[in-house]
mmCIF file of C-alpha atoms in Angstrom:
data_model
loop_
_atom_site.group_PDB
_atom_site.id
_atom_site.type_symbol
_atom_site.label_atom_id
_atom_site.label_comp_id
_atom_site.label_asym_id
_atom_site.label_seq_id
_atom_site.Cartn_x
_atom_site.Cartn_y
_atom_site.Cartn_z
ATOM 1 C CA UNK K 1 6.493 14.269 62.588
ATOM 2 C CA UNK K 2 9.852 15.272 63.234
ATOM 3 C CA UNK K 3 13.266 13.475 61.592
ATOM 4 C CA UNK K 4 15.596 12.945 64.951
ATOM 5 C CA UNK K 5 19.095 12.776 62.412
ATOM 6 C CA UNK K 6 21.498 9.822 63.374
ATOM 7 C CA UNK K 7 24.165 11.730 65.303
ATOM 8 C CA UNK K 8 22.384 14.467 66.328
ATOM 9 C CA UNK K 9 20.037 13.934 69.975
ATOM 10 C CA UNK K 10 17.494 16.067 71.678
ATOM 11 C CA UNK K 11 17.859 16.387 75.153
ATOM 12 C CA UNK K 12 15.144 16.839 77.568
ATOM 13 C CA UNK K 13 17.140 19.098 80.400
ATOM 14 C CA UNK K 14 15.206 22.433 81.202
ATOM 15 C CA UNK K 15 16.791 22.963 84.283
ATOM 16 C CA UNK K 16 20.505 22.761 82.659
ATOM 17 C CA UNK K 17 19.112 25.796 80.085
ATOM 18 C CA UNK K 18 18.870 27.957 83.183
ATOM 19 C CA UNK K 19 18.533 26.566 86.799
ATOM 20 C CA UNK K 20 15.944 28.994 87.833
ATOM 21 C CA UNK K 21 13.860 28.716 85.274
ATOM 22 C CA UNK K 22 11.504 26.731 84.398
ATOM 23 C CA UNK K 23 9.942 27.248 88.409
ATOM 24 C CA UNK K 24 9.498 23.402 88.614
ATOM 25 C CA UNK K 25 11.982 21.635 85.545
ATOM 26 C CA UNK K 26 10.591 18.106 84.525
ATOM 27 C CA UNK K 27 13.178 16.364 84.661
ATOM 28 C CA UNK K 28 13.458 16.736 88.295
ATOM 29 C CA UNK K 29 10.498 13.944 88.438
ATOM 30 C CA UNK K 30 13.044 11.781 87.003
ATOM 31 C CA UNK K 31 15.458 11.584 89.932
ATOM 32 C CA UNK K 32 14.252 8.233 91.089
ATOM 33 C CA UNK K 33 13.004 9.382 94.082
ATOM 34 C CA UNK K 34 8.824 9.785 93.205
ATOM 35 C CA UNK K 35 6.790 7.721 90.077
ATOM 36 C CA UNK K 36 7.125 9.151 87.119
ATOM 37 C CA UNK K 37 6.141 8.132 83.750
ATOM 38 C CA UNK K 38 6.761 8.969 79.803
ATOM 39 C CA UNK K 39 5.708 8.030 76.304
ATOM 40 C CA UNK K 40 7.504 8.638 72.813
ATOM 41 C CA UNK K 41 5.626 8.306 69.561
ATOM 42 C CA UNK K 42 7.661 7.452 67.507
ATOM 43 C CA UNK K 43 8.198 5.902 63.188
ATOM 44 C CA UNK K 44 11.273 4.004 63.253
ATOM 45 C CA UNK K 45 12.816 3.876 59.352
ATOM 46 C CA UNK K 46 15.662 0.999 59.466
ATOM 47 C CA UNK K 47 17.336 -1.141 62.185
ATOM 48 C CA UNK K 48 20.973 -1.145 61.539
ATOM 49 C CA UNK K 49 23.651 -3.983 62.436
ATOM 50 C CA UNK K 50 25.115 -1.682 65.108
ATOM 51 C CA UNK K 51 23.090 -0.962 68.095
ATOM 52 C CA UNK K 52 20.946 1.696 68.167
ATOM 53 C CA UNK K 53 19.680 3.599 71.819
ATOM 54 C CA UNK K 54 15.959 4.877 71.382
ATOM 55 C CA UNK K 55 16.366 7.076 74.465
ATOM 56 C CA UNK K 56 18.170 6.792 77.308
ATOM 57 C CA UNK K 57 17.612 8.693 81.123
ATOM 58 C CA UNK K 58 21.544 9.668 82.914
ATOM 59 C CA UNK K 59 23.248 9.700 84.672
ATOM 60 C CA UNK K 60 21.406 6.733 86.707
ATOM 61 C CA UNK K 61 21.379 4.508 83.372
ATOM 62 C CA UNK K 62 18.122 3.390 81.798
ATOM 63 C CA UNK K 63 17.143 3.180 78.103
ATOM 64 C CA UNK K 64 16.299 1.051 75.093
ATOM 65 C CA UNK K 65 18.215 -0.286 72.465
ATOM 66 C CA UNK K 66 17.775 -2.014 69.616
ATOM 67 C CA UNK K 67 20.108 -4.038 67.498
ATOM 68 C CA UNK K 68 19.577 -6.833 64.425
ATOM 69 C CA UNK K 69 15.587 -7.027 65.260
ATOM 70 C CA UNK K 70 15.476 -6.870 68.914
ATOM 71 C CA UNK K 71 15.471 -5.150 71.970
ATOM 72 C CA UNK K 72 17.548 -4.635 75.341
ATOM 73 C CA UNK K 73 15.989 -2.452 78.091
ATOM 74 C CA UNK K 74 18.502 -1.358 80.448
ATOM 75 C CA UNK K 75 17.692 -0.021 83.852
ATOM 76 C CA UNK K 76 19.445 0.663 86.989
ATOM 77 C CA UNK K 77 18.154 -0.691 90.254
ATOM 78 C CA UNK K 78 19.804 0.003 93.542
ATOM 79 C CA UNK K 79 22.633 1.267 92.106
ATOM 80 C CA UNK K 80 23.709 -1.657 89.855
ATOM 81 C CA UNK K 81 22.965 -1.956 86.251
ATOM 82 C CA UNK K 82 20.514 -5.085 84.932
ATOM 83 C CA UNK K 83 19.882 -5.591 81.237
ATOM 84 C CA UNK K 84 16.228 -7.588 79.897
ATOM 85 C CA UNK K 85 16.202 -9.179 76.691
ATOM 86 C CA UNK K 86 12.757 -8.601 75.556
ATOM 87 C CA UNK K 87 12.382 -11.211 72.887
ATOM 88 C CA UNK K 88 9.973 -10.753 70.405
ATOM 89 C CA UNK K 89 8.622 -7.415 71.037
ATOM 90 C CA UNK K 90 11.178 -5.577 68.835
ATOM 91 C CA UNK K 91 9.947 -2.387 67.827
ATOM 92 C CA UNK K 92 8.261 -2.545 64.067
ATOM 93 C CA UNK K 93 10.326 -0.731 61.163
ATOM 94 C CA UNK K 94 7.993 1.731 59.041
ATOM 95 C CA UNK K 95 4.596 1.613 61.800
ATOM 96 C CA UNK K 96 4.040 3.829 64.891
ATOM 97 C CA UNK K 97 5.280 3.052 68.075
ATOM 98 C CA UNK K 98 4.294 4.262 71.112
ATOM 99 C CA UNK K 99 6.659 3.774 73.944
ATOM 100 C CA UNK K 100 5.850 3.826 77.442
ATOM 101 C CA UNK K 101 7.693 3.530 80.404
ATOM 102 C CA UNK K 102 5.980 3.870 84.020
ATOM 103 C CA UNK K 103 8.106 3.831 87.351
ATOM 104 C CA UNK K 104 5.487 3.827 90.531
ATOM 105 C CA UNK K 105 8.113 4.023 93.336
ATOM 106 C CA UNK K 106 9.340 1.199 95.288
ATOM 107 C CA UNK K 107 6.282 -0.931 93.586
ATOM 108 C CA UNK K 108 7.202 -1.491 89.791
ATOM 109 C CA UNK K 109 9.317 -0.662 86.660
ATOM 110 C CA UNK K 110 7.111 -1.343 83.238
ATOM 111 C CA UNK K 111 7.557 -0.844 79.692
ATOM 112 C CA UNK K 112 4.774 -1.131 76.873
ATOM 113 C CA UNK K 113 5.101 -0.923 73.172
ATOM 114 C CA UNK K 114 2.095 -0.425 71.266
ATOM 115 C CA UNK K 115 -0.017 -0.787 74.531
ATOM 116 C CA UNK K 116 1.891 -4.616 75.096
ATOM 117 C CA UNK K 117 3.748 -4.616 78.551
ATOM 118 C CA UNK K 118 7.099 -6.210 77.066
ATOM 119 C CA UNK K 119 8.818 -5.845 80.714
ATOM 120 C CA UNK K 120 7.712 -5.610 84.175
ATOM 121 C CA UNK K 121 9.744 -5.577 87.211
ATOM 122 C CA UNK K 122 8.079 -5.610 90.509
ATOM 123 C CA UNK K 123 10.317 -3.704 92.682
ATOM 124 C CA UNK K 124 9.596 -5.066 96.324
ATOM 125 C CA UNK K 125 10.664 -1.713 98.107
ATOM 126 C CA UNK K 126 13.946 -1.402 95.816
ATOM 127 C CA UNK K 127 14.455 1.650 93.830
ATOM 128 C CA UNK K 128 16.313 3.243 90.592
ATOM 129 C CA UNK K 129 19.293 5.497 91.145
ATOM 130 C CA UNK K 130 18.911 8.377 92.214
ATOM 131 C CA UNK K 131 20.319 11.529 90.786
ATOM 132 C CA UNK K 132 19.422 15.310 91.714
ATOM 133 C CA UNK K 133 19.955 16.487 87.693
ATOM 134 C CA UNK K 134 18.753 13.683 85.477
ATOM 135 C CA UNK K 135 17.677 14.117 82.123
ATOM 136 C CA UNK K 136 16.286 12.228 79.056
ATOM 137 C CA UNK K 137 18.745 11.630 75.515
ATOM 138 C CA UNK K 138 16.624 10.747 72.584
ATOM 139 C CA UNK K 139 18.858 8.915 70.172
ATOM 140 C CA UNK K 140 21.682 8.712 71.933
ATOM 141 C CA UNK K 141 23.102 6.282 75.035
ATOM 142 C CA UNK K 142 25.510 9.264 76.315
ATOM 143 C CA UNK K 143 26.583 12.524 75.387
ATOM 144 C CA UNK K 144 28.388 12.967 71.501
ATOM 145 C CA UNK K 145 31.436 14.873 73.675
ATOM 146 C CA UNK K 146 31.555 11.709 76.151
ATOM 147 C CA UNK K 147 32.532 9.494 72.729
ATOM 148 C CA UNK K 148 31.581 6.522 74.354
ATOM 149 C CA UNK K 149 27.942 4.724 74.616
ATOM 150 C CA UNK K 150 26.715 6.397 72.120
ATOM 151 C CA UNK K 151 24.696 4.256 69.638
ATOM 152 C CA UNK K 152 23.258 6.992 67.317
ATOM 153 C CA UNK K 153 19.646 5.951 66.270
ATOM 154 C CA UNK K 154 17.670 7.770 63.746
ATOM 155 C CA UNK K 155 13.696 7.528 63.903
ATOM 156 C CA UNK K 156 10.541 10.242 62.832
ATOM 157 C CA UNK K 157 9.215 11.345 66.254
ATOM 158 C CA UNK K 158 5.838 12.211 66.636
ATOM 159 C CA UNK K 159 5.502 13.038 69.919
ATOM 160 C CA UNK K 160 6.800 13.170 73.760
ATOM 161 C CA UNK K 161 4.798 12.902 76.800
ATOM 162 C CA UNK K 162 6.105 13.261 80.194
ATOM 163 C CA UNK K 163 4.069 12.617 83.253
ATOM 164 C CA UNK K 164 4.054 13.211 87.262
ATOM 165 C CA UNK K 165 1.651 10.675 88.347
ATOM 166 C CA UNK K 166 -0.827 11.256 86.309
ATOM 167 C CA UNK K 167 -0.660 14.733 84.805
ATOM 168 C CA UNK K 168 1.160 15.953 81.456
ATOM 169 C CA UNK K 169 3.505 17.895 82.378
ATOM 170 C CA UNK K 170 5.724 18.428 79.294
ATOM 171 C CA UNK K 171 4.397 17.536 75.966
ATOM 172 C CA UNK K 172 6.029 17.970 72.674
ATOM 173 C CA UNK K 173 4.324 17.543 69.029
ATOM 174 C CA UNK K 174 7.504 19.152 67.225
ATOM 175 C CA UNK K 175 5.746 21.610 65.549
ATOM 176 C CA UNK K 176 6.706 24.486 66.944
ATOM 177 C CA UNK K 177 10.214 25.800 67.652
ATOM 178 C CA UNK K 178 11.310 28.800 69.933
ATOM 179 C CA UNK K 179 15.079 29.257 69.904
ATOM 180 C CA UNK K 180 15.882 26.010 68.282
ATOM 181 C CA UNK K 181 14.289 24.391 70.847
ATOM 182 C CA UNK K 182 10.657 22.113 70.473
ATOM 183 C CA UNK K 183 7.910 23.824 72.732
ATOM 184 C CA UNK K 184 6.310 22.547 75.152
ATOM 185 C CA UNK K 185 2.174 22.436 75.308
ATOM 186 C CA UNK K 186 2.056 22.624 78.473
ATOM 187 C CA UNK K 187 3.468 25.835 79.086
ATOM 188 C CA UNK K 188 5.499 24.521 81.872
ATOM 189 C CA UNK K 189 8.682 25.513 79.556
ATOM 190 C CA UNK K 190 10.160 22.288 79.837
ATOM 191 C CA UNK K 191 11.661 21.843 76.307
ATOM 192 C CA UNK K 192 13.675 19.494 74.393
ATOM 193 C CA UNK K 193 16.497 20.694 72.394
ATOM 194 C CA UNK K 194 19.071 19.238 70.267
ATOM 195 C CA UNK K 195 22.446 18.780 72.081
#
Protein backbone atom coordinates (compact mmCIF):
# COMPACT_ATOMS: atom_id res chain seq x y z
CA UNK A 1 0.00 0.00 0.00
CA UNK A 2 0.86 3.39 -0.70
CA UNK A 3 0.46 6.58 1.98
CA UNK A 4 -1.46 9.38 -0.37
CA UNK A 5 0.00 12.49 2.26
CA UNK A 6 -2.80 15.08 3.20
CA UNK A 7 -1.87 17.94 0.87
CA UNK A 8 -0.19 16.25 -1.59
CA UNK A 9 -2.69 14.45 -4.69
CA UNK A 10 -1.95 12.12 -7.50
CA UNK A 11 -3.37 12.96 -10.60
CA UNK A 12 -4.44 10.60 -13.18
CA UNK A 13 -3.72 12.91 -16.53
CA UNK A 14 -1.43 11.02 -19.12
CA UNK A 15 -2.36 13.01 -21.85
CA UNK A 16 -1.38 16.46 -19.96
CA UNK A 17 2.39 14.63 -19.45
CA UNK A 18 2.68 14.77 -23.22
CA UNK A 19 -0.35 14.99 -25.65
CA UNK A 20 0.98 12.50 -28.04
CA UNK A 21 1.82 10.09 -25.93
CA UNK A 22 0.32 7.69 -24.43
CA UNK A 23 -1.38 6.69 -28.29
CA UNK A 24 -4.84 6.39 -26.56
CA UNK A 25 -4.59 8.46 -22.78
CA UNK A 26 -7.26 7.04 -20.26
CA UNK A 27 -8.58 9.66 -19.22
CA UNK A 28 -10.05 10.44 -22.48
CA UNK A 29 -12.80 7.61 -21.51
CA UNK A 30 -13.71 9.99 -18.91
CA UNK A 31 -15.11 12.79 -21.05
CA UNK A 32 -18.69 11.85 -20.47
CA UNK A 33 -19.31 11.01 -23.75
CA UNK A 34 -18.92 6.74 -23.65
CA UNK A 35 -19.33 4.34 -20.15
CA UNK A 36 -16.59 4.22 -18.31
CA UNK A 37 -15.88 2.80 -15.02
CA UNK A 38 -13.13 2.83 -12.00
CA UNK A 39 -12.29 1.32 -8.65
CA UNK A 40 -9.86 2.59 -5.78
CA UNK A 41 -8.70 0.29 -3.03
CA UNK A 42 -8.22 2.03 -0.62
CA UNK A 43 -7.34 2.00 3.91
CA UNK A 44 -8.72 5.10 5.15
CA UNK A 45 -6.74 6.09 8.72
CA UNK A 46 -9.00 9.00 10.39
CA UNK A 47 -12.04 11.10 9.33
CA UNK A 48 -11.38 14.61 10.27
CA UNK A 49 -14.02 17.46 11.23
CA UNK A 50 -13.23 19.22 7.94
CA UNK A 51 -14.29 17.62 4.80
CA UNK A 52 -12.24 15.43 3.16
CA UNK A 53 -12.55 14.64 -1.06
CA UNK A 54 -11.58 10.86 -1.74
CA UNK A 55 -11.19 11.64 -5.45
CA UNK A 56 -12.68 13.83 -7.54
CA UNK A 57 -13.00 13.76 -11.82
CA UNK A 58 -12.68 17.88 -13.43
CA UNK A 59 -13.37 19.81 -14.76
CA UNK A 60 -17.12 18.36 -15.20
CA UNK A 61 -17.37 17.92 -11.22
CA UNK A 62 -17.86 14.51 -9.66
CA UNK A 63 -16.29 13.03 -6.50
CA UNK A 64 -16.70 11.83 -2.93
CA UNK A 65 -16.36 13.39 0.20
CA UNK A 66 -16.46 12.60 3.46
CA UNK A 67 -16.93 14.67 6.55
CA UNK A 68 -17.85 13.79 10.54
CA UNK A 69 -18.82 9.96 9.50
CA UNK A 70 -20.51 10.36 6.28
CA UNK A 71 -20.56 10.74 2.79
CA UNK A 72 -21.60 13.25 -0.13
CA UNK A 73 -21.24 12.04 -3.75
CA UNK A 74 -21.24 14.83 -6.05
CA UNK A 75 -21.86 14.47 -9.73
CA UNK A 76 -22.67 16.62 -12.57
CA UNK A 77 -25.59 15.84 -14.81
CA UNK A 78 -26.48 17.92 -17.80
CA UNK A 79 -24.40 20.48 -16.91
CA UNK A 80 -25.69 21.31 -13.38
CA UNK A 81 -24.22 20.08 -10.23
CA UNK A 82 -26.49 17.55 -7.78
CA UNK A 83 -25.14 16.42 -4.43
CA UNK A 84 -26.54 12.67 -2.67
CA UNK A 85 -26.32 12.24 0.88
CA UNK A 86 -25.58 8.65 1.19
CA UNK A 87 -26.53 7.98 4.75
CA UNK A 88 -25.12 5.23 6.38
CA UNK A 89 -22.69 3.89 4.00
CA UNK A 90 -19.77 6.06 5.23
CA UNK A 91 -16.63 4.61 4.34
CA UNK A 92 -15.05 2.42 7.45
CA UNK A 93 -11.85 4.00 9.24
CA UNK A 94 -8.89 1.33 9.55
CA UNK A 95 -10.69 -1.64 6.89
CA UNK A 96 -10.37 -1.82 3.06
CA UNK A 97 -12.52 -0.12 0.87
CA UNK A 98 -13.08 -0.70 -2.45
CA UNK A 99 -14.69 2.05 -4.37
CA UNK A 100 -16.47 1.74 -7.47
CA UNK A 101 -18.03 3.99 -9.66
CA UNK A 102 -19.70 2.79 -13.11
CA UNK A 103 -21.20 5.37 -15.71
CA UNK A 104 -23.04 3.22 -18.70
CA UNK A 105 -24.02 6.21 -20.92
CA UNK A 106 -27.31 7.78 -21.02
CA UNK A 107 -28.58 4.57 -18.82
CA UNK A 108 -27.08 4.96 -15.19
CA UNK A 109 -24.61 6.59 -12.71
CA UNK A 110 -23.70 3.95 -9.67
CA UNK A 111 -21.45 3.87 -6.84
CA UNK A 112 -20.56 0.73 -4.59
CA UNK A 113 -18.50 0.53 -1.49
CA UNK A 114 -17.40 -2.73 -0.44
CA UNK A 115 -19.55 -4.35 -3.27
CA UNK A 116 -22.95 -2.28 -1.61
CA UNK A 117 -24.49 0.05 -4.36
CA UNK A 118 -24.81 3.20 -1.93
CA UNK A 119 -26.15 5.40 -5.05
CA UNK A 120 -27.78 4.79 -8.24
CA UNK A 121 -29.08 7.23 -10.64
CA UNK A 122 -30.91 6.04 -13.62
CA UNK A 123 -30.14 8.51 -16.20
CA UNK A 124 -33.20 8.35 -18.70
CA UNK A 125 -31.10 9.56 -21.81
CA UNK A 126 -29.38 12.48 -19.66
CA UNK A 127 -25.71 12.62 -19.46
CA UNK A 128 -22.54 13.96 -17.30
CA UNK A 129 -20.60 16.93 -18.59
CA UNK A 130 -18.68 16.62 -21.01
CA UNK A 131 -15.12 17.73 -21.23
CA UNK A 132 -12.41 16.87 -24.04
CA UNK A 133 -9.34 16.79 -21.14
CA UNK A 134 -10.77 15.37 -17.96
CA UNK A 135 -8.82 13.82 -15.42
CA UNK A 136 -9.05 12.06 -11.99
CA UNK A 137 -7.56 14.02 -8.40
CA UNK A 138 -7.06 11.53 -5.67
CA UNK A 139 -7.22 13.45 -2.44
CA UNK A 140 -8.01 16.50 -3.54
CA UNK A 141 -11.52 18.41 -4.81
CA UNK A 142 -9.36 20.89 -7.15
CA UNK A 143 -5.99 21.73 -7.90
CA UNK A 144 -3.49 22.96 -4.61
CA UNK A 145 -2.65 26.23 -7.10
CA UNK A 146 -6.60 26.78 -7.60
CA UNK A 147 -6.71 27.33 -3.45
CA UNK A 148 -10.17 26.70 -3.43
CA UNK A 149 -12.19 23.18 -3.14
CA UNK A 150 -9.62 21.57 -1.98
CA UNK A 151 -10.42 19.28 1.01
CA UNK A 152 -7.04 17.46 1.45
CA UNK A 153 -7.76 13.76 2.49
CA UNK A 154 -5.12 11.40 3.51
CA UNK A 155 -5.78 7.50 3.07
CA UNK A 156 -3.21 4.15 2.27
CA UNK A 157 -4.09 3.29 -1.36
CA UNK A 158 -3.86 -0.02 -2.49
CA UNK A 159 -4.81 0.08 -5.75
CA UNK A 160 -6.49 1.91 -8.96
CA UNK A 161 -8.43 0.36 -11.64
CA UNK A 162 -9.69 2.12 -14.58
CA UNK A 163 -11.97 0.55 -17.09
CA UNK A 164 -13.46 1.09 -20.82
CA UNK A 165 -16.41 -1.07 -20.72
CA UNK A 166 -15.13 -3.82 -19.54
CA UNK A 167 -11.37 -3.97 -20.00
CA UNK A 168 -8.47 -2.67 -17.56
CA UNK A 169 -7.04 -0.27 -19.08
CA UNK A 170 -4.83 1.48 -16.48
CA UNK A 171 -4.06 -0.28 -13.32
CA UNK A 172 -1.89 0.86 -10.55
CA UNK A 173 -0.60 -1.33 -7.40
CA UNK A 174 1.99 1.52 -6.33
CA UNK A 175 4.77 -0.52 -6.34
CA UNK A 176 6.65 0.54 -8.89
CA UNK A 177 7.76 4.08 -9.78
CA UNK A 178 9.31 5.40 -13.13
CA UNK A 179 10.07 9.12 -12.94
CA UNK A 180 8.16 9.77 -9.81
CA UNK A 181 5.33 8.60 -11.36
CA UNK A 182 3.22 5.02 -10.27
CA UNK A 183 3.30 2.57 -13.37
CA UNK A 184 0.84 1.36 -14.96
CA UNK A 185 0.28 -2.71 -15.48
CA UNK A 186 -1.15 -2.39 -18.30
CA UNK A 187 1.44 -0.99 -20.30
CA UNK A 188 -0.89 1.45 -21.80
CA UNK A 189 1.42 4.25 -19.98
CA UNK A 190 -1.35 5.84 -18.42
CA UNK A 191 0.17 6.84 -15.02
CA UNK A 192 -0.71 8.63 -11.97
CA UNK A 193 1.59 11.10 -10.57
CA UNK A 194 1.64 13.39 -7.73
CA UNK A 195 0.66 17.00 -8.69
Amino acid sequence: MYKLEKGKPWIFWPDSICSTFPENPGNKILDGSKSFKFSLDIVLEEIGENKQTIFSILPSYMGLDIQDNSSVFVYTLDSKPHSFNIANSSIPINEKAIILLEYIYKQSLSLKINGKIVFLKMLNGSTLGYDSSPHIILGSGNFPKNGFNLNYSSYLINEFKLFDENKCISHHNFKEFIHDKSFDLTNNCNFLHKL
